[in-house]
Amino acid sequence: MIRKHPKPKGREAIKAWNHNKIIEASIEVIAKYGIAGTTISRVVELADVSRGLVNIHFKSKDILLKEALNYMFAEYNNTIDNAVKKAGSNPVDQIKAIITANLDPSILNKKNMGVWFAFRAQIRSMPEHLEMVETRDKCLTNHLLRIFETLNLEGGYKIPVKSVVRGFMVMLEGYWLDFHLHPRNYDREEAKNTCLFFLAGLFPKLFK
């Protein structure tokens, strides 16, 4: 559902409010109908705004799609960044926070997965969106590289960090796909425990 924010006062605040309202409606429409089925008319109806207002803010469907994906991409990266910061300086706590954030309903839900996989399905015809939907996200990759390098040093391990990062990211991606295909009987706790089991095999002294 579109987030219910009260209409603010002031021209610029109202402009930003309408902008986000249209983007959030677009995300809902993409999740339900896919890229091809997303039309300005459907966005207008869901956002309860005029077609003219959508055109003023976004000019075209392609621009609207890009802005909607940018919005979700930034939201995901902010969630991961904040999770790592809140975890403190302990790298074990940081990696646990990343796992929890990736499996949390605020990120891993039908709407978000519908949008991510809708864009991925169209990536050959829309390659300009690859950076925001690919399986090698730079924000997450950089966090994981730093964390696993720290675990190597602190635990006296010599694991191939880049290979472990790729394997770990593939695991998280697999759990996203599993949820997308089987949302009704998805077990988040089992997914989290499996990720930790994987890490315990690599860092037995740090993950018990």
PDB file of C-alpha atoms in Angstrom:
ATOM      1  CA  MET A   1       0.000   0.000   0.000  1.00  0.00           C
ATOM      2  CA  ILE A   2       1.039   3.598  -0.564  1.00  0.00           C
ATOM      3  CA  ARG A   3       2.382   5.181   2.602  1.00  0.00           C
ATOM      4  CA  LYS A   4      -0.056   7.615   4.149  1.00  0.00           C
ATOM      5  CA  HIS A   5       1.754  10.878   4.812  1.00  0.00           C
ATOM      6  CA  PRO A   6      -0.266  14.010   5.607  1.00  0.00           C
ATOM      7  CA  LYS A   7      -0.058  16.695   2.964  1.00  0.00           C
ATOM      8  CA  PRO A   8       2.551  19.238   4.071  1.00  0.00           C
ATOM      9  CA  LYS A   9       2.498  23.007   3.792  1.00  0.00           C
ATOM     10  CA  GLY A  10       4.699  25.035   1.510  1.00  0.00           C
ATOM     11  CA  ARG A  11       5.199  24.831  -2.231  1.00  0.00           C
ATOM     12  CA  GLU A  12       8.429  22.835  -2.253  1.00  0.00           C
ATOM     13  CA  ALA A  13       7.223  20.446   0.439  1.00  0.00           C
ATOM     14  CA  ILE A  14       4.002  19.781  -1.479  1.00  0.00           C
ATOM     15  CA  LYS A  15       5.996  19.240  -4.668  1.00  0.00           C
ATOM     16  CA  ALA A  16       8.195  16.625  -2.970  1.00  0.00           C
ATOM     17  CA  TRP A  17       5.118  15.019  -1.368  1.00  0.00           C
ATOM     18  CA  ASN A  18       3.409  14.632  -4.745  1.00  0.00           C
ATOM     19  CA  HIS A  19       6.637  13.350  -6.296  1.00  0.00           C
ATOM     20  CA  ASN A  20       7.003  10.575  -3.717  1.00  0.00           C
ATOM     21  CA  LYS A  21       3.288   9.782  -3.824  1.00  0.00           C
ATOM     22  CA  ILE A  22       3.507   9.139  -7.570  1.00  0.00           C
ATOM     23  CA  ILE A  23       6.673   7.064  -7.194  1.00  0.00           C
ATOM     24  CA  GLU A  24       5.129   4.893  -4.474  1.00  0.00           C
ATOM     25  CA  ALA A  25       2.042   4.364  -6.636  1.00  0.00           C
ATOM     26  CA  SER A  26       4.304   3.391  -9.539  1.00  0.00           C
ATOM     27  CA  ILE A  27       6.058   0.805  -7.384  1.00  0.00           C
ATOM     28  CA  GLU A  28       2.707  -0.723  -6.452  1.00  0.00           C
ATOM     29  CA  VAL A  29       1.646  -0.850 -10.106  1.00  0.00           C
ATOM     30  CA  ILE A  30       4.938  -2.391 -11.269  1.00  0.00           C
ATOM     31  CA  ALA A  31       4.716  -5.060  -8.562  1.00  0.00           C
ATOM     32  CA  LYS A  32       1.183  -5.967  -9.629  1.00  0.00           C
ATOM     33  CA  TYR A  33       1.299  -5.622 -13.426  1.00  0.00           C
ATOM     34  CA  GLY A  34       4.993  -5.813 -14.371  1.00  0.00           C
ATOM     35  CA  ILE A  35       6.880  -3.356 -16.560  1.00  0.00           C
ATOM     36  CA  ALA A  36       4.785  -3.844 -19.691  1.00  0.00           C
ATOM     37  CA  GLY A  37       1.539  -3.582 -17.744  1.00  0.00           C
ATOM     38  CA  THR A  38       2.537  -0.402 -15.960  1.00  0.00           C
ATOM     39  CA  THR A  39       0.715   2.533 -17.534  1.00  0.00           C
ATOM     40  CA  ILE A  40       0.415   6.182 -16.619  1.00  0.00           C
ATOM     41  CA  SER A  41      -3.339   5.676 -16.336  1.00  0.00           C
ATOM     42  CA  ARG A  42      -2.913   3.008 -13.662  1.00  0.00           C
ATOM     43  CA  VAL A  43      -0.437   5.144 -11.742  1.00  0.00           C
ATOM     44  CA  VAL A  44      -2.751   8.157 -11.937  1.00  0.00           C
ATOM     45  CA  GLU A  45      -5.665   6.131 -10.616  1.00  0.00           C
ATOM     46  CA  LEU A  46      -3.737   4.626  -7.707  1.00  0.00           C
ATOM     47  CA  ALA A  47      -1.958   7.847  -6.736  1.00  0.00           C
ATOM     48  CA  ASP A  48      -5.194   9.820  -7.079  1.00  0.00           C
ATOM     49  CA  VAL A  49      -3.508  12.603  -9.022  1.00  0.00           C
ATOM     50  CA  SER A  50      -3.999  14.109 -12.460  1.00  0.00           C
ATOM     51  CA  ARG A  51      -2.183  12.897 -15.554  1.00  0.00           C
ATOM     52  CA  GLY A  52      -0.880  16.419 -15.965  1.00  0.00           C
ATOM     53  CA  LEU A  53       0.801  16.295 -12.560  1.00  0.00           C
ATOM     54  CA  VAL A  54       2.525  13.020 -13.446  1.00  0.00           C
ATOM     55  CA  ASN A  55       3.733  14.531 -16.721  1.00  0.00           C
ATOM     56  CA  ILE A  56       5.051  17.610 -14.922  1.00  0.00           C
ATOM     57  CA  HIS A  57       7.105  15.500 -12.529  1.00  0.00           C
ATOM     58  CA  PHE A  58       8.292  12.724 -14.835  1.00  0.00           C
ATOM     59  CA  LYS A  59       7.687  13.647 -18.503  1.00  0.00           C
ATOM     60  CA  SER A  60       7.491  10.002 -19.662  1.00  0.00           C
ATOM     61  CA  LYS A  61       6.901   6.431 -18.516  1.00  0.00           C
ATOM     62  CA  ASP A  62      10.596   5.586 -18.943  1.00  0.00           C
ATOM     63  CA  ILE A  63      11.616   8.401 -16.614  1.00  0.00           C
ATOM     64  CA  LEU A  64       8.975   7.351 -14.093  1.00  0.00           C
ATOM     65  CA  LEU A  65      10.233   3.750 -14.150  1.00  0.00           C
ATOM     66  CA  LYS A  66      13.805   4.897 -13.615  1.00  0.00           C
ATOM     67  CA  GLU A  67      12.831   7.145 -10.706  1.00  0.00           C
ATOM     68  CA  ALA A  68      10.805   4.378  -9.080  1.00  0.00           C
ATOM     69  CA  LEU A  69      13.765   2.004  -9.277  1.00  0.00           C
ATOM     70  CA  ASN A  70      16.137   4.706  -8.003  1.00  0.00           C
ATOM     71  CA  TYR A  71      13.814   5.203  -5.042  1.00  0.00           C
ATOM     72  CA  MET A  72      13.857   1.511  -4.132  1.00  0.00           C
ATOM     73  CA  PHE A  73      17.604   1.199  -4.731  1.00  0.00           C
ATOM     74  CA  ALA A  74      18.338   4.111  -2.387  1.00  0.00           C
ATOM     75  CA  GLU A  75      15.926   2.760   0.208  1.00  0.00           C
ATOM     76  CA  TYR A  76      17.644  -0.639   0.180  1.00  0.00           C
ATOM     77  CA  ASN A  77      21.148   0.818   0.453  1.00  0.00           C
ATOM     78  CA  ASN A  78      20.070   3.133   3.284  1.00  0.00           C
ATOM     79  CA  THR A  79      18.576   0.166   5.125  1.00  0.00           C
ATOM     80  CA  ILE A  80      21.823  -1.806   4.842  1.00  0.00           C
ATOM     81  CA  ASP A  81      23.985   1.185   5.813  1.00  0.00           C
ATOM     82  CA  ASN A  82      21.834   1.918   8.858  1.00  0.00           C
ATOM     83  CA  ALA A  83      21.803  -1.735   9.919  1.00  0.00           C
ATOM     84  CA  VAL A  84      25.600  -1.864   9.842  1.00  0.00           C
ATOM     85  CA  LYS A  85      25.926   1.407  11.768  1.00  0.00           C
ATOM     86  CA  LYS A  86      23.479   0.304  14.465  1.00  0.00           C
ATOM     87  CA  ALA A  87      25.366  -2.976  14.876  1.00  0.00           C
ATOM     88  CA  GLY A  88      28.412  -1.140  16.206  1.00  0.00           C
ATOM     89  CA  SER A  89      32.050  -1.971  15.517  1.00  0.00           C
ATOM     90  CA  ASN A  90      31.889  -5.750  15.985  1.00  0.00           C
ATOM     91  CA  PRO A  91      32.126  -7.386  12.515  1.00  0.00           C
ATOM     92  CA  VAL A  92      30.162 -10.457  13.644  1.00  0.00           C
ATOM     93  CA  ASP A  93      27.298  -8.228  14.756  1.00  0.00           C
ATOM     94  CA  GLN A  94      27.549  -6.314  11.486  1.00  0.00           C
ATOM     95  CA  ILE A  95      27.206  -9.397   9.297  1.00  0.00           C
ATOM     96  CA  LYS A  96      24.294 -10.613  11.422  1.00  0.00           C
ATOM     97  CA  ALA A  97      22.663  -7.214  10.954  1.00  0.00           C
ATOM     98  CA  ILE A  98      23.086  -7.476   7.179  1.00  0.00           C
ATOM     99  CA  ILE A  99      21.462 -10.912   7.152  1.00  0.00           C
ATOM    100  CA  THR A 100      18.573  -9.716   9.310  1.00  0.00           C
ATOM    101  CA  ALA A 101      18.027  -6.616   7.161  1.00  0.00           C
ATOM    102  CA  ASN A 102      17.965  -8.607   3.925  1.00  0.00           C
ATOM    103  CA  LEU A 103      15.383 -11.012   5.334  1.00  0.00           C
ATOM    104  CA  ASP A 104      13.281  -8.408   7.146  1.00  0.00           C
ATOM    105  CA  PRO A 105       9.692  -7.919   5.884  1.00  0.00           C
ATOM    106  CA  SER A 106      10.424  -4.243   5.228  1.00  0.00           C
ATOM    107  CA  ILE A 107      12.809  -5.367   2.466  1.00  0.00           C
ATOM    108  CA  LEU A 108      11.813  -8.927   1.666  1.00  0.00           C
ATOM    109  CA  ASN A 109       8.128  -8.636   0.768  1.00  0.00           C
ATOM    110  CA  LYS A 110       5.893  -9.388  -2.209  1.00  0.00           C
ATOM    111  CA  LYS A 111       5.852  -5.813  -3.467  1.00  0.00           C
ATOM    112  CA  ASN A 112       9.605  -5.278  -3.434  1.00  0.00           C
ATOM    113  CA  MET A 113      10.389  -8.667  -4.930  1.00  0.00           C
ATOM    114  CA  GLY A 114       7.747  -8.112  -7.595  1.00  0.00           C
ATOM    115  CA  VAL A 115       9.489  -4.906  -8.638  1.00  0.00           C
ATOM    116  CA  TRP A 116      13.063  -6.246  -8.465  1.00  0.00           C
ATOM    117  CA  PHE A 117      12.267  -9.286 -10.557  1.00  0.00           C
ATOM    118  CA  ALA A 118      10.080  -7.317 -12.976  1.00  0.00           C
ATOM    119  CA  PHE A 119      13.053  -5.101 -13.823  1.00  0.00           C
ATOM    120  CA  ARG A 120      15.451  -8.040 -13.950  1.00  0.00           C
ATOM    121  CA  ALA A 121      13.188  -9.790 -16.432  1.00  0.00           C
ATOM    122  CA  GLN A 122      13.526  -6.783 -18.746  1.00  0.00           C
ATOM    123  CA  ILE A 123      17.240  -6.137 -18.285  1.00  0.00           C
ATOM    124  CA  ARG A 124      18.235  -7.102 -21.834  1.00  0.00           C
ATOM    125  CA  SER A 125      15.943  -4.460 -23.279  1.00  0.00           C
ATOM    126  CA  MET A 126      16.620  -2.010 -20.429  1.00  0.00           C
ATOM    127  CA  PRO A 127      20.355  -2.435 -19.674  1.00  0.00           C
ATOM    128  CA  GLU A 128      20.560   1.052 -18.188  1.00  0.00           C
ATOM    129  CA  HIS A 129      18.929  -0.328 -15.029  1.00  0.00           C
ATOM    130  CA  LEU A 130      21.473  -3.125 -14.458  1.00  0.00           C
ATOM    131  CA  GLU A 131      23.445  -1.285 -11.782  1.00  0.00           C
ATOM    132  CA  MET A 132      20.369  -1.053  -9.557  1.00  0.00           C
ATOM    133  CA  VAL A 133      19.085  -4.620  -9.901  1.00  0.00           C
ATOM    134  CA  GLU A 134      22.184  -6.717 -10.469  1.00  0.00           C
ATOM    135  CA  THR A 135      23.418  -9.405  -8.097  1.00  0.00           C
ATOM    136  CA  ARG A 136      26.694  -7.587  -7.436  1.00  0.00           C
ATOM    137  CA  ASP A 137      25.404  -4.502  -5.643  1.00  0.00           C
ATOM    138  CA  LYS A 138      28.361  -2.256  -4.799  1.00  0.00           C
ATOM    139  CA  CYS A 139      27.044  -1.031  -1.454  1.00  0.00           C
ATOM    140  CA  LEU A 140      26.522  -4.537  -0.096  1.00  0.00           C
ATOM    141  CA  THR A 141      29.709  -5.853  -1.714  1.00  0.00           C
ATOM    142  CA  ASN A 142      31.845  -3.150  -0.096  1.00  0.00           C
ATOM    143  CA  HIS A 143      30.370  -3.822   3.336  1.00  0.00           C
ATOM    144  CA  LEU A 144      30.946  -7.563   2.998  1.00  0.00           C
ATOM    145  CA  LEU A 145      34.509  -7.203   1.709  1.00  0.00           C
ATOM    146  CA  ARG A 146      35.434  -5.016   4.661  1.00  0.00           C
ATOM    147  CA  ILE A 147      33.694  -7.248   7.206  1.00  0.00           C
ATOM    148  CA  PHE A 148      35.160 -10.525   5.936  1.00  0.00           C
ATOM    149  CA  GLU A 149      38.644  -9.018   5.717  1.00  0.00           C
ATOM    150  CA  THR A 150      38.284  -7.934   9.351  1.00  0.00           C
ATOM    151  CA  LEU A 151      37.095 -11.408  10.355  1.00  0.00           C
ATOM    152  CA  ASN A 152      40.153 -12.864   8.627  1.00  0.00           C
ATOM    153  CA  LEU A 153      42.476 -10.613  10.616  1.00  0.00           C
ATOM    154  CA  GLU A 154      40.746 -10.901  13.980  1.00  0.00           C
ATOM    155  CA  GLY A 155      40.239 -14.646  13.784  1.00  0.00           C
ATOM    156  CA  GLY A 156      43.550 -15.552  12.190  1.00  0.00           C
ATOM    157  CA  TYR A 157      41.860 -16.989   9.103  1.00  0.00           C
ATOM    158  CA  LYS A 158      43.039 -16.981   5.503  1.00  0.00           C
ATOM    159  CA  ILE A 159      39.811 -17.447   3.601  1.00  0.00           C
ATOM    160  CA  PRO A 160      39.563 -16.120   0.009  1.00  0.00           C
ATOM    161  CA  VAL A 161      37.508 -13.039   0.832  1.00  0.00           C
ATOM    162  CA  LYS A 162      36.256 -12.228  -2.672  1.00  0.00           C
ATOM    163  CA  SER A 163      35.062 -15.788  -3.233  1.00  0.00           C
ATOM    164  CA  VAL A 164      33.276 -15.862   0.109  1.00  0.00           C
ATOM    165  CA  VAL A 165      31.588 -12.536  -0.615  1.00  0.00           C
ATOM    166  CA  ARG A 166      30.298 -13.860  -3.923  1.00  0.00           C
ATOM    167  CA  GLY A 167      29.077 -17.074  -2.326  1.00  0.00           C
ATOM    168  CA  PHE A 168      27.377 -15.215   0.497  1.00  0.00           C
ATOM    169  CA  MET A 169      25.654 -12.797  -1.880  1.00  0.00           C
ATOM    170  CA  VAL A 170      24.460 -15.695  -4.030  1.00  0.00           C
ATOM    171  CA  MET A 171      22.967 -17.233  -0.889  1.00  0.00           C
ATOM    172  CA  LEU A 172      21.081 -14.037  -0.038  1.00  0.00           C
ATOM    173  CA  GLU A 173      19.912 -13.750  -3.652  1.00  0.00           C
ATOM    174  CA  GLY A 174      18.724 -17.335  -3.520  1.00  0.00           C
ATOM    175  CA  TYR A 175      16.635 -16.612  -0.448  1.00  0.00           C
ATOM    176  CA  TRP A 176      15.098 -13.581  -2.175  1.00  0.00           C
ATOM    177  CA  LEU A 177      14.180 -15.753  -5.156  1.00  0.00           C
ATOM    178  CA  ASP A 178      12.863 -18.503  -2.884  1.00  0.00           C
ATOM    179  CA  PHE A 179      10.578 -15.984  -1.177  1.00  0.00           C
ATOM    180  CA  HIS A 180       9.438 -14.601  -4.546  1.00  0.00           C
ATOM    181  CA  LEU A 181       8.403 -18.090  -5.664  1.00  0.00           C
ATOM    182  CA  HIS A 182       7.138 -19.440  -2.319  1.00  0.00           C
ATOM    183  CA  PRO A 183       6.001 -16.506  -0.149  1.00  0.00           C
ATOM    184  CA  ARG A 184       3.322 -18.452   1.726  1.00  0.00           C
ATOM    185  CA  ASN A 185       5.577 -21.053   3.329  1.00  0.00           C
ATOM    186  CA  TYR A 186       8.801 -19.055   3.513  1.00  0.00           C
ATOM    187  CA  ASP A 187      10.720 -19.441   6.781  1.00  0.00           C
ATOM    188  CA  ARG A 188      12.796 -16.332   7.537  1.00  0.00           C
ATOM    189  CA  GLU A 189      14.324 -17.799  10.690  1.00  0.00           C
ATOM    190  CA  GLU A 190      15.463 -20.900   8.820  1.00  0.00           C
ATOM    191  CA  ALA A 191      17.000 -18.708   6.121  1.00  0.00           C
ATOM    192  CA  LYS A 192      18.851 -16.668   8.737  1.00  0.00           C
ATOM    193  CA  ASN A 193      20.127 -19.767  10.525  1.00  0.00           C
ATOM    194  CA  THR A 194      21.340 -21.284   7.255  1.00  0.00           C
ATOM    195  CA  CYS A 195      23.349 -18.147   6.493  1.00  0.00           C
ATOM    196  CA  LEU A 196      24.916 -18.317   9.947  1.00  0.00           C
ATOM    197  CA  PHE A 197      25.623 -22.041   9.500  1.00  0.00           C
ATOM    198  CA  PHE A 198      27.476 -21.199   6.274  1.00  0.00           C
ATOM    199  CA  LEU A 199      29.572 -18.596   8.103  1.00  0.00           C
ATOM    200  CA  ALA A 200      30.278 -20.948  11.015  1.00  0.00           C
ATOM    201  CA  GLY A 201      31.886 -23.347   8.566  1.00  0.00           C
ATOM    202  CA  LEU A 202      34.276 -20.598   7.485  1.00  0.00           C
ATOM    203  CA  PHE A 203      34.814 -18.849  10.820  1.00  0.00           C
ATOM    204  CA  PRO A 204      34.172 -21.536  13.478  1.00  0.00           C
ATOM    205  CA  LYS A 205      35.689 -19.511  16.313  1.00  0.00           C
ATOM    206  CA  LEU A 206      33.526 -16.471  15.594  1.00  0.00           C
ATOM    207  CA  PHE A 207      30.166 -17.981  14.650  1.00  0.00           C
ATOM    208  CA  LYS A 208      28.973 -20.656  17.064  1.00  0.00           C
TER     209      LYS A 208
END
